[in-house]
PDB file of C-alpha atoms and ligand atoms in Angstrom:
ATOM      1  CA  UNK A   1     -35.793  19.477  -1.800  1.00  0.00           C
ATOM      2  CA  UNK A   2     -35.000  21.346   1.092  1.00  0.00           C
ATOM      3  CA  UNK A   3     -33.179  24.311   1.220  1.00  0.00           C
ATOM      4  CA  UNK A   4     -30.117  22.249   2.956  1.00  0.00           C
ATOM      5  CA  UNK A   5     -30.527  19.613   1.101  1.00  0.00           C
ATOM      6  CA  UNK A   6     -30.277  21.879  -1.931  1.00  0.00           C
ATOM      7  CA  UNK A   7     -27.301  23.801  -0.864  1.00  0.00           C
ATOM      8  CA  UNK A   8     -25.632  20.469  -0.013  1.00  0.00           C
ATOM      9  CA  UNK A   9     -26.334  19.508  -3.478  1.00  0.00           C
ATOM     10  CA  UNK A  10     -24.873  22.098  -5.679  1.00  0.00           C
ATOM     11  CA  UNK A  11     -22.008  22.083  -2.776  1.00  0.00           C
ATOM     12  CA  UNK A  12     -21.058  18.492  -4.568  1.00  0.00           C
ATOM     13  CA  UNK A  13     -21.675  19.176  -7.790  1.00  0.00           C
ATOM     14  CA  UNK A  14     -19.580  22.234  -7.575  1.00  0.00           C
ATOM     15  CA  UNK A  15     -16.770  20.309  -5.892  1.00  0.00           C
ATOM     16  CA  UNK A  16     -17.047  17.415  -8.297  1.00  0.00           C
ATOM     17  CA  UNK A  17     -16.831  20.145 -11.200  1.00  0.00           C
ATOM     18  CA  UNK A  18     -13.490  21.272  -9.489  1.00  0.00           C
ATOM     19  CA  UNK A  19     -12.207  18.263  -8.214  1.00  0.00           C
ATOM     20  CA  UNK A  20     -13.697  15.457 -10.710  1.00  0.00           C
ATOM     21  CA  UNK A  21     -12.764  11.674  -9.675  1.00  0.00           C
ATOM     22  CA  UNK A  22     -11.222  10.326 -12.110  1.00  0.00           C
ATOM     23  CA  UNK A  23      -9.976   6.664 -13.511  1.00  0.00           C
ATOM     24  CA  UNK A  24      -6.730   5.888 -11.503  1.00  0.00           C
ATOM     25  CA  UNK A  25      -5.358   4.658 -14.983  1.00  0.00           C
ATOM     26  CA  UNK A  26      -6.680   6.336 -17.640  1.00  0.00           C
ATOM     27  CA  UNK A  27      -7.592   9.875 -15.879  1.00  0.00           C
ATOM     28  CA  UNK A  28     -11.034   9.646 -17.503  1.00  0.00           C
ATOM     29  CA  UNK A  29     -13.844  11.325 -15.230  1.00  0.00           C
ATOM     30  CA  UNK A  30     -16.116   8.618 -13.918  1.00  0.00           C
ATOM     31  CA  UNK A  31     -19.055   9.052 -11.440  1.00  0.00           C
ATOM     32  CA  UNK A  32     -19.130   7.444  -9.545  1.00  0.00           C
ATOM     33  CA  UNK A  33     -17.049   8.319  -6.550  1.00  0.00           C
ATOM     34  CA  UNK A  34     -16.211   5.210  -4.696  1.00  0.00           C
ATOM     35  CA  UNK A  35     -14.719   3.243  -7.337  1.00  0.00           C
ATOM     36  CA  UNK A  36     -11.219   3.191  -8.782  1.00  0.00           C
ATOM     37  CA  UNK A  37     -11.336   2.755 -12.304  1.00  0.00           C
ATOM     38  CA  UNK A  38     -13.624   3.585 -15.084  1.00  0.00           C
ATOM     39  CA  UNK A  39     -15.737   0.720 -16.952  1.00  0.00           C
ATOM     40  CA  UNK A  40     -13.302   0.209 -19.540  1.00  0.00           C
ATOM     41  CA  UNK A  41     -10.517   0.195 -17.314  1.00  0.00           C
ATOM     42  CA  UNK A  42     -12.350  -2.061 -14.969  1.00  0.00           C
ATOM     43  CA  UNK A  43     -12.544  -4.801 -17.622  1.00  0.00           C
ATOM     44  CA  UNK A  44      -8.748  -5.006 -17.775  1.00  0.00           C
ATOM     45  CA  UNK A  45      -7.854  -5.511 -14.071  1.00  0.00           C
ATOM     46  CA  UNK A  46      -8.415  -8.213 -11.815  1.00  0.00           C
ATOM     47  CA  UNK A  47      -8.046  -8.271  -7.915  1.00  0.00           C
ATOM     48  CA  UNK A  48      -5.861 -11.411  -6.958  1.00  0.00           C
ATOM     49  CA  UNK A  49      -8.005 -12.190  -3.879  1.00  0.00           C
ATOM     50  CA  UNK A  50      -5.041 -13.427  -2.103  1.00  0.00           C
ATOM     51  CA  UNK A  51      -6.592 -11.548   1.516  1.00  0.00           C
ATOM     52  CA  UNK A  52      -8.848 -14.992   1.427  1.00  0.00           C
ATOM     53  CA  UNK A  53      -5.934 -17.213   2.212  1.00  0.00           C
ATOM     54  CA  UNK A  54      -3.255 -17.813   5.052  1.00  0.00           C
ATOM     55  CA  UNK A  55      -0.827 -19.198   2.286  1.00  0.00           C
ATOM     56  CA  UNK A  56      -0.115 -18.250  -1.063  1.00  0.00           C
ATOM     57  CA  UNK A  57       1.582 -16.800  -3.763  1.00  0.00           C
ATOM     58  CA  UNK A  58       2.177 -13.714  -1.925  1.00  0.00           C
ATOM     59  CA  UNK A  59       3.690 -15.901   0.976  1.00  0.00           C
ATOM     60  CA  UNK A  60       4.987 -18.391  -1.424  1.00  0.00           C
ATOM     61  CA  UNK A  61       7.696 -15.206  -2.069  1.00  0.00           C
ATOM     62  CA  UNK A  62       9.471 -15.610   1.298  1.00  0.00           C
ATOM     63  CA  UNK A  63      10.479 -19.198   1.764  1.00  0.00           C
ATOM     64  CA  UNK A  64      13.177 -18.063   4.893  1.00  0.00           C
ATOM     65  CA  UNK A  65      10.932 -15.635   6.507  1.00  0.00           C
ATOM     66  CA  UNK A  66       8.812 -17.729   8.855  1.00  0.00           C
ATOM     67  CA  UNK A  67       7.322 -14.885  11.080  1.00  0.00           C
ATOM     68  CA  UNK A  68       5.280 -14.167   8.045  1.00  0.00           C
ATOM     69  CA  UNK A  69       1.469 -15.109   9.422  1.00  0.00           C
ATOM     70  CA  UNK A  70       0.049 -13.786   6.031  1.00  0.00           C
ATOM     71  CA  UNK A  71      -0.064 -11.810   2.918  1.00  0.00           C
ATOM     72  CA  UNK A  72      -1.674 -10.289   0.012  1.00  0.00           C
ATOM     73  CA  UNK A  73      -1.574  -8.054  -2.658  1.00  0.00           C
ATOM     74  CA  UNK A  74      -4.379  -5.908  -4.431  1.00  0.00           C
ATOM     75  CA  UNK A  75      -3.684  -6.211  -7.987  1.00  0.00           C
ATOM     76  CA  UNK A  76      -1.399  -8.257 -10.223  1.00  0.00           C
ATOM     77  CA  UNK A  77       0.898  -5.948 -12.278  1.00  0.00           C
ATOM     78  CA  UNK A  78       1.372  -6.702 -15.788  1.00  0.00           C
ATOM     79  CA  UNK A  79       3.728  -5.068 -17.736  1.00  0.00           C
ATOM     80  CA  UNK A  80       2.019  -2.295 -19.991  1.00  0.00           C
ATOM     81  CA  UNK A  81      -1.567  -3.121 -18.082  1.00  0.00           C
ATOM     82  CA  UNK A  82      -3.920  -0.487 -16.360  1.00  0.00           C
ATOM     83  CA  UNK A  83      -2.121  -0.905 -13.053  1.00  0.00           C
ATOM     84  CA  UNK A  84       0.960  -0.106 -14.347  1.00  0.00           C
ATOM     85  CA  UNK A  85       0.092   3.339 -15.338  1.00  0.00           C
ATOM     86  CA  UNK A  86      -1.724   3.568 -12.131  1.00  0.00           C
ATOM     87  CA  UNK A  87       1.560   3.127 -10.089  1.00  0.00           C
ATOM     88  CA  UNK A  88       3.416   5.267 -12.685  1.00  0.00           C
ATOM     89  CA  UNK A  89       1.273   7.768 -11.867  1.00  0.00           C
ATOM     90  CA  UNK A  90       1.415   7.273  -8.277  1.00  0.00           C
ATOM     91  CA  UNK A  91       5.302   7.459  -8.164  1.00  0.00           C
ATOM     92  CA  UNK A  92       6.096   9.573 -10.580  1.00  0.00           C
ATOM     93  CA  UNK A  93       3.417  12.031 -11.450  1.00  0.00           C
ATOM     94  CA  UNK A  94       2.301  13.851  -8.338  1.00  0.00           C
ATOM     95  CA  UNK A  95      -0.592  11.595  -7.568  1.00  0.00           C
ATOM     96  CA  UNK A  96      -0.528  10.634  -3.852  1.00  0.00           C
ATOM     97  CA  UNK A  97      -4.356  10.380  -3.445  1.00  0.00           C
ATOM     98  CA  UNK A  98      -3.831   7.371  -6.245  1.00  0.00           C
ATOM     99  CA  UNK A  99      -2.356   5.809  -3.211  1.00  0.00           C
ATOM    100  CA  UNK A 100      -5.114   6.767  -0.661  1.00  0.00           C
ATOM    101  CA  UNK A 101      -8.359   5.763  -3.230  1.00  0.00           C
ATOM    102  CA  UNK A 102      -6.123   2.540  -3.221  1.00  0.00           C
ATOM    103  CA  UNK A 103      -6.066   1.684   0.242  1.00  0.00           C
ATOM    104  CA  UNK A 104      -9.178   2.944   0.939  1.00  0.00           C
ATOM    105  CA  UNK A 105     -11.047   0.615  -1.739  1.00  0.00           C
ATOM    106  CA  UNK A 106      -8.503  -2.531  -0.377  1.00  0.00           C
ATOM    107  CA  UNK A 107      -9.000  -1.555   3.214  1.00  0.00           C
ATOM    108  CA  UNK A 108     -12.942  -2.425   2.566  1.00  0.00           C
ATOM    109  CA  UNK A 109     -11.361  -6.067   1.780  1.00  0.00           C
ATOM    110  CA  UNK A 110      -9.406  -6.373   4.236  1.00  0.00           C
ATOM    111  CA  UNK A 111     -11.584  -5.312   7.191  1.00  0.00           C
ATOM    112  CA  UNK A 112     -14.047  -7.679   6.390  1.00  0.00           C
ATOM    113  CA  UNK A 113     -11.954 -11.076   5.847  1.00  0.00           C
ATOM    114  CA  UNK A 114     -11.608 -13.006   8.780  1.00  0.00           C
ATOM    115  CA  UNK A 115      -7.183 -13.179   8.354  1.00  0.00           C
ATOM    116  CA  UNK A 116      -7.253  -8.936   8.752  1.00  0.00           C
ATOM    117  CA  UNK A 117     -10.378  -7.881  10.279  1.00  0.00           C
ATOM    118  CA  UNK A 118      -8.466  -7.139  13.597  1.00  0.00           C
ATOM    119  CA  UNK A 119      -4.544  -5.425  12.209  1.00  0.00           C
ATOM    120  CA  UNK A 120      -4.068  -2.978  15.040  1.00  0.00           C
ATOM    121  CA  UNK A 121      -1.640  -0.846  13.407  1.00  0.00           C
ATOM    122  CA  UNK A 122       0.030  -0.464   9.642  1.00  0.00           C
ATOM    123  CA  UNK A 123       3.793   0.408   8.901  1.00  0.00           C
ATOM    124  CA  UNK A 124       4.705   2.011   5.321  1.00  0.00           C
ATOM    125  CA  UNK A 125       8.301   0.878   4.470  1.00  0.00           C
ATOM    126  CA  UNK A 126      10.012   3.779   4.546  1.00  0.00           C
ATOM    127  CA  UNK A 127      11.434   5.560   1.776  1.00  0.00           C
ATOM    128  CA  UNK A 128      15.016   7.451   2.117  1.00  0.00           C
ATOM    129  CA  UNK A 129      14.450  10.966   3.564  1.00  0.00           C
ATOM    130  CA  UNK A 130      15.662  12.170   0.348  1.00  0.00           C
ATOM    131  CA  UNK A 131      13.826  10.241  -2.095  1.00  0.00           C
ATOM    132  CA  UNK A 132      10.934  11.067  -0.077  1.00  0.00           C
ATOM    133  CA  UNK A 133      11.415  14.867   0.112  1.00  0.00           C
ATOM    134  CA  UNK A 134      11.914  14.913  -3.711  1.00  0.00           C
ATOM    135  CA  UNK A 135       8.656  12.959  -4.301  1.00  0.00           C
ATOM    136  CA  UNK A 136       6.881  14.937  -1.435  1.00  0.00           C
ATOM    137  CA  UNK A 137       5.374  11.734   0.259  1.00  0.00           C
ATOM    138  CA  UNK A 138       6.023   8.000   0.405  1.00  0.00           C
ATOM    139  CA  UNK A 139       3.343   6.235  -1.999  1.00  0.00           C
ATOM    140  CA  UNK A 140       3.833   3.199   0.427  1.00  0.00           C
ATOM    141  CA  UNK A 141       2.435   5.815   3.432  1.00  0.00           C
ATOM    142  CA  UNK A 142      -0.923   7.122   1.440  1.00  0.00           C
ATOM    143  CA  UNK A 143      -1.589   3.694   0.531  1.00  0.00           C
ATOM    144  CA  UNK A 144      -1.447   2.851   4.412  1.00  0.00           C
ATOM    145  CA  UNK A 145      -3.465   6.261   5.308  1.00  0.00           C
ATOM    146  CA  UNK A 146      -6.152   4.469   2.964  1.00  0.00           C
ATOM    147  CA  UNK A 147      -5.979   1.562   4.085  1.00  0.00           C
ATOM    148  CA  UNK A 148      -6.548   2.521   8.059  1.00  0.00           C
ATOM    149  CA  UNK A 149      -9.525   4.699   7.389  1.00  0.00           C
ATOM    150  CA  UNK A 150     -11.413   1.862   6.282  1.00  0.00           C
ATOM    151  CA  UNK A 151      -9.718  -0.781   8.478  1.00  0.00           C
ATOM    152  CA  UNK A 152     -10.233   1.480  11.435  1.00  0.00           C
ATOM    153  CA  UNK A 153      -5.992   0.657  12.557  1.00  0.00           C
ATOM    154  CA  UNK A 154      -3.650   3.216  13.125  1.00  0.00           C
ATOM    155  CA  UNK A 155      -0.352   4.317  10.676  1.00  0.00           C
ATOM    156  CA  UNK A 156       2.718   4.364  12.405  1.00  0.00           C
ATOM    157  CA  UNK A 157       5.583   6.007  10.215  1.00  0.00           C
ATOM    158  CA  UNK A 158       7.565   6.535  13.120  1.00  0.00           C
ATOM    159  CA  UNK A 159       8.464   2.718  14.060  1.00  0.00           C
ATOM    160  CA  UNK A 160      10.812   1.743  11.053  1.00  0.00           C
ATOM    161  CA  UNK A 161      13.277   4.064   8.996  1.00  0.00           C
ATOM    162  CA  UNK A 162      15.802   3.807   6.399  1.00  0.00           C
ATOM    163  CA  UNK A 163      19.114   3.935   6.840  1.00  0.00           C
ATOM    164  CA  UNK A 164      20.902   4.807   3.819  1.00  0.00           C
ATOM    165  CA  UNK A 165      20.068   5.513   0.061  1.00  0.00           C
ATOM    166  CA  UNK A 166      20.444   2.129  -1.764  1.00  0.00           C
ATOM    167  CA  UNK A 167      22.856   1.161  -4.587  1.00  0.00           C
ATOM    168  CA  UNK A 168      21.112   0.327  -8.023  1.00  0.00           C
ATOM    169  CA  UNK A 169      19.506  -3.059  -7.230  1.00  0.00           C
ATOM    170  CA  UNK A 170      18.860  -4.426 -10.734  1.00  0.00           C
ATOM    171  CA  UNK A 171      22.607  -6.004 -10.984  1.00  0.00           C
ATOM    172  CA  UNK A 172      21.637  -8.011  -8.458  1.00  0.00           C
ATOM    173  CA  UNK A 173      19.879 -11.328  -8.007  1.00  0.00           C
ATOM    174  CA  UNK A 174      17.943 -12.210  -4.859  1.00  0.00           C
ATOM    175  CA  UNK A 175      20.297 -13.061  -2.042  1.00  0.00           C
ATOM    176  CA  UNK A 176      22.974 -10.689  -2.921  1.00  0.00           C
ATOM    177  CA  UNK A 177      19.822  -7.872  -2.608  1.00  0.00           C
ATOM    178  CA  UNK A 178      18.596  -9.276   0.892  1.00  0.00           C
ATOM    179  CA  UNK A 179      22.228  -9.545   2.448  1.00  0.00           C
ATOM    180  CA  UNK A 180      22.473  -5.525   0.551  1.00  0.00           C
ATOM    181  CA  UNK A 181      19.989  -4.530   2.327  1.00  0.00           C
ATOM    182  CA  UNK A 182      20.194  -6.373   5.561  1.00  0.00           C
ATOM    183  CA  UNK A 183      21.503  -3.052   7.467  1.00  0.00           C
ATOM    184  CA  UNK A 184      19.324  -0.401   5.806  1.00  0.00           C
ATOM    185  CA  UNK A 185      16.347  -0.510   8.203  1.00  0.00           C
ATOM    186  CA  UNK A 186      16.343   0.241  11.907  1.00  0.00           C
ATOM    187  CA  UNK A 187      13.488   0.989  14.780  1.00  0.00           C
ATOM    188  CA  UNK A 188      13.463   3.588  17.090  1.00  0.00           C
ATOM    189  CA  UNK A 189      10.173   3.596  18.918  1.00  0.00           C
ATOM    190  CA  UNK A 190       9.063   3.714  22.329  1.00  0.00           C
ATOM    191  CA  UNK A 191       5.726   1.471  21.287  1.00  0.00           C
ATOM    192  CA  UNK A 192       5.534  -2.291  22.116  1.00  0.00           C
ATOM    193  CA  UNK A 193       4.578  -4.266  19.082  1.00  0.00           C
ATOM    194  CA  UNK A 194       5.196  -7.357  21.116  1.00  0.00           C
ATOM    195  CA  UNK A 195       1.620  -9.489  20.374  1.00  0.00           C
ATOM    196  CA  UNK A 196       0.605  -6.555  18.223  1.00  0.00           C
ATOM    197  CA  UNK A 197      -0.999  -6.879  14.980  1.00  0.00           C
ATOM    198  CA  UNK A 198       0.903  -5.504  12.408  1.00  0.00           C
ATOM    199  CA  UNK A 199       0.281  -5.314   9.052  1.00  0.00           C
ATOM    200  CA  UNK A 200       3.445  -3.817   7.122  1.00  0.00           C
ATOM    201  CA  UNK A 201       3.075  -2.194   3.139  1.00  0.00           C
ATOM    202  CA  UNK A 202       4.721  -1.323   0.275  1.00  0.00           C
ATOM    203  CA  UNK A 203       3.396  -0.462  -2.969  1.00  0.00           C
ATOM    204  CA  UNK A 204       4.871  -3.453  -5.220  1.00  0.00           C
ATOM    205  CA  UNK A 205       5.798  -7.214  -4.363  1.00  0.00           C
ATOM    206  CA  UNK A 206       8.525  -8.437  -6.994  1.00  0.00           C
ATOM    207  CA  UNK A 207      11.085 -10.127  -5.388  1.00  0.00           C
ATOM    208  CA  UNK A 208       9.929  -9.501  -2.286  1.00  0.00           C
ATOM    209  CA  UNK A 209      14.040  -8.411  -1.020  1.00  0.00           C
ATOM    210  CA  UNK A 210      12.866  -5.149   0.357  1.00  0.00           C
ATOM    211  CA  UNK A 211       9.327  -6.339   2.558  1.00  0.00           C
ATOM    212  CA  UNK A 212      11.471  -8.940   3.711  1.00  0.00           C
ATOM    213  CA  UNK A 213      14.611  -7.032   5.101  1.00  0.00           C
ATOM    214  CA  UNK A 214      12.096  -4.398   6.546  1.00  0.00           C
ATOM    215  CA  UNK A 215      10.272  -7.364   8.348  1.00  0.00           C
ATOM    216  CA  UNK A 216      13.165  -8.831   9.835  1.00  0.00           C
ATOM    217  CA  UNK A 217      14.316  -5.873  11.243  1.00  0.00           C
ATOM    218  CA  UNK A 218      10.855  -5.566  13.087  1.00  0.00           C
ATOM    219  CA  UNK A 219      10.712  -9.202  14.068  1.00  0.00           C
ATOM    220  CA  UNK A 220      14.175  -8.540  15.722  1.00  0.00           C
ATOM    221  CA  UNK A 221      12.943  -5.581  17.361  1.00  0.00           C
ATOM    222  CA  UNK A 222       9.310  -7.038  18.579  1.00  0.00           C
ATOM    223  CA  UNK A 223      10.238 -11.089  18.586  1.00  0.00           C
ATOM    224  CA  UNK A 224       6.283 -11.197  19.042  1.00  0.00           C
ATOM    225  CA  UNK A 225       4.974  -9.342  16.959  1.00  0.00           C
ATOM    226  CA  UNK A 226       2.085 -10.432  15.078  1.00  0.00           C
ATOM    227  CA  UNK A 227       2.914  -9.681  11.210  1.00  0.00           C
ATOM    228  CA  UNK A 228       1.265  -9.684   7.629  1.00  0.00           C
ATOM    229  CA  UNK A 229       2.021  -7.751   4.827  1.00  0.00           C
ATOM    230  CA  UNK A 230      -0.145  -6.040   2.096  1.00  0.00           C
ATOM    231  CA  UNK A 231       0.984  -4.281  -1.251  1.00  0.00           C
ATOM    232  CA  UNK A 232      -0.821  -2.679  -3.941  1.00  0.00           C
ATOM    233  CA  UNK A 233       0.463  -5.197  -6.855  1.00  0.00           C
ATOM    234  CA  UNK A 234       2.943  -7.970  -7.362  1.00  0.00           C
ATOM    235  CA  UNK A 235       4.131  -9.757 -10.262  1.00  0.00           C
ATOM    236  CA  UNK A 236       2.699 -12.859 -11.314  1.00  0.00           C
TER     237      UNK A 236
HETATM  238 ZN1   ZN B 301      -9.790   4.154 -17.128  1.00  0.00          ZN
END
């Protein structure tokens, strides 16, 4: 070895003894860098491959919405399951480069099926201003950041914001939440997303209320634009 080579060596093993990766789930160190979860972990999630196909059950969640091209999500969320605690930790427990190591693994995916290969730019739904500045980022953003490294697009967090700080939504069933939320997004951009494509993400698909509003008020915005959606997880 070198005497660079050496330095750059004991450079990584010092930063891996400060800043270990770890399981996204568990928090168990693992070694190797580029993956997400350890072995056991690993065994307990499954990717939905969804990013293979025009129409699915991503789509399959917005019936009305027919400016939807495509759609996928990452993981399937089960209740108590590995991804689970991975988004619980995300949201709730400081973790924002969760959300990056996220996108960045997905983005991989993404960039190299023929349905995403070319997404020009990628909008976060916005979180409220307030939310946000108690959390201290959007986890829908550092999922996006991720996801454009390796799918060489652009974020754009200044297309789309939120209006207001929503009402409890559980009361509610579906249409009542779309027709709630109707006037809660608005764009205020000087970019043309006219035949632009867009690929707009959130962290969780459930019932798919919150994507869906967001969308609309981008398709009314950019009648053109070209639009797919990604999350992390969605039900199943
Ligand atoms: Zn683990």
């Amino acid at each position: 070895m070198n005497l660079f080579k050496r330095i750059a060596y004991y450079f990584d093993a010092l930063l891996d003894l400060m800043y270990p990766t770890v399981c996204i789930s568990c928090e168990k160190k693992i070694d190797e860098h580029t993956e997400l979860f350890c072995l056991e972990c690993q065994h307990q999630v499954r990717m939905t491959e969804l990013h293979e196909s025009m129409d699915n059950e991503f789509t399959a969640h917005f019936p009305t919405f027919d400016k939807l091209i495509s759609g996928s999500a990452m993981y399937y969320y089960i209740k108590t399951g590995r991804i689970q605690k991975a988004l619980e930790l995300l949201k709730y427990k400081n973790r924002p480069e969760i959300g990056t190591r996220l996108g960045q693994y997905y983005g991989n995916f993404l960039h190299a099926s023929t349905i995403y290969a070319d997404v020009e730019y990628i909008i976060p739904v916005p979180l409220h201003t307030k939310r946000k500045a108690q959390r201290g980022y959007n986890q829908s953003e550092v999922f996006a950041n991720g996801l454009a490294e390796t799918m060489k697009a652009q974020v754009r967090s200044d297309i789309i914001f939120r209006r207001k700080e929503t009402q409890s939504q559980t009361e509610k069933n579906r249409a009542d939440r779309i027709a709630n939320m109707k006037a809660i997004f608005y764009c205020k951009s000087n970019l043309d997303l006219n035949h632009r494509k867009v690929l707009l993400v959130d962290d969780i698909l459930t019932t798919g209320a919150t994507l869906q509003s967001c969308a609309e008020t981008l398709v009314l915005r950019y009648p053109h634009i070209k639009l797919y959606m990604a999350t992390i997880a969605m039900g199943n």
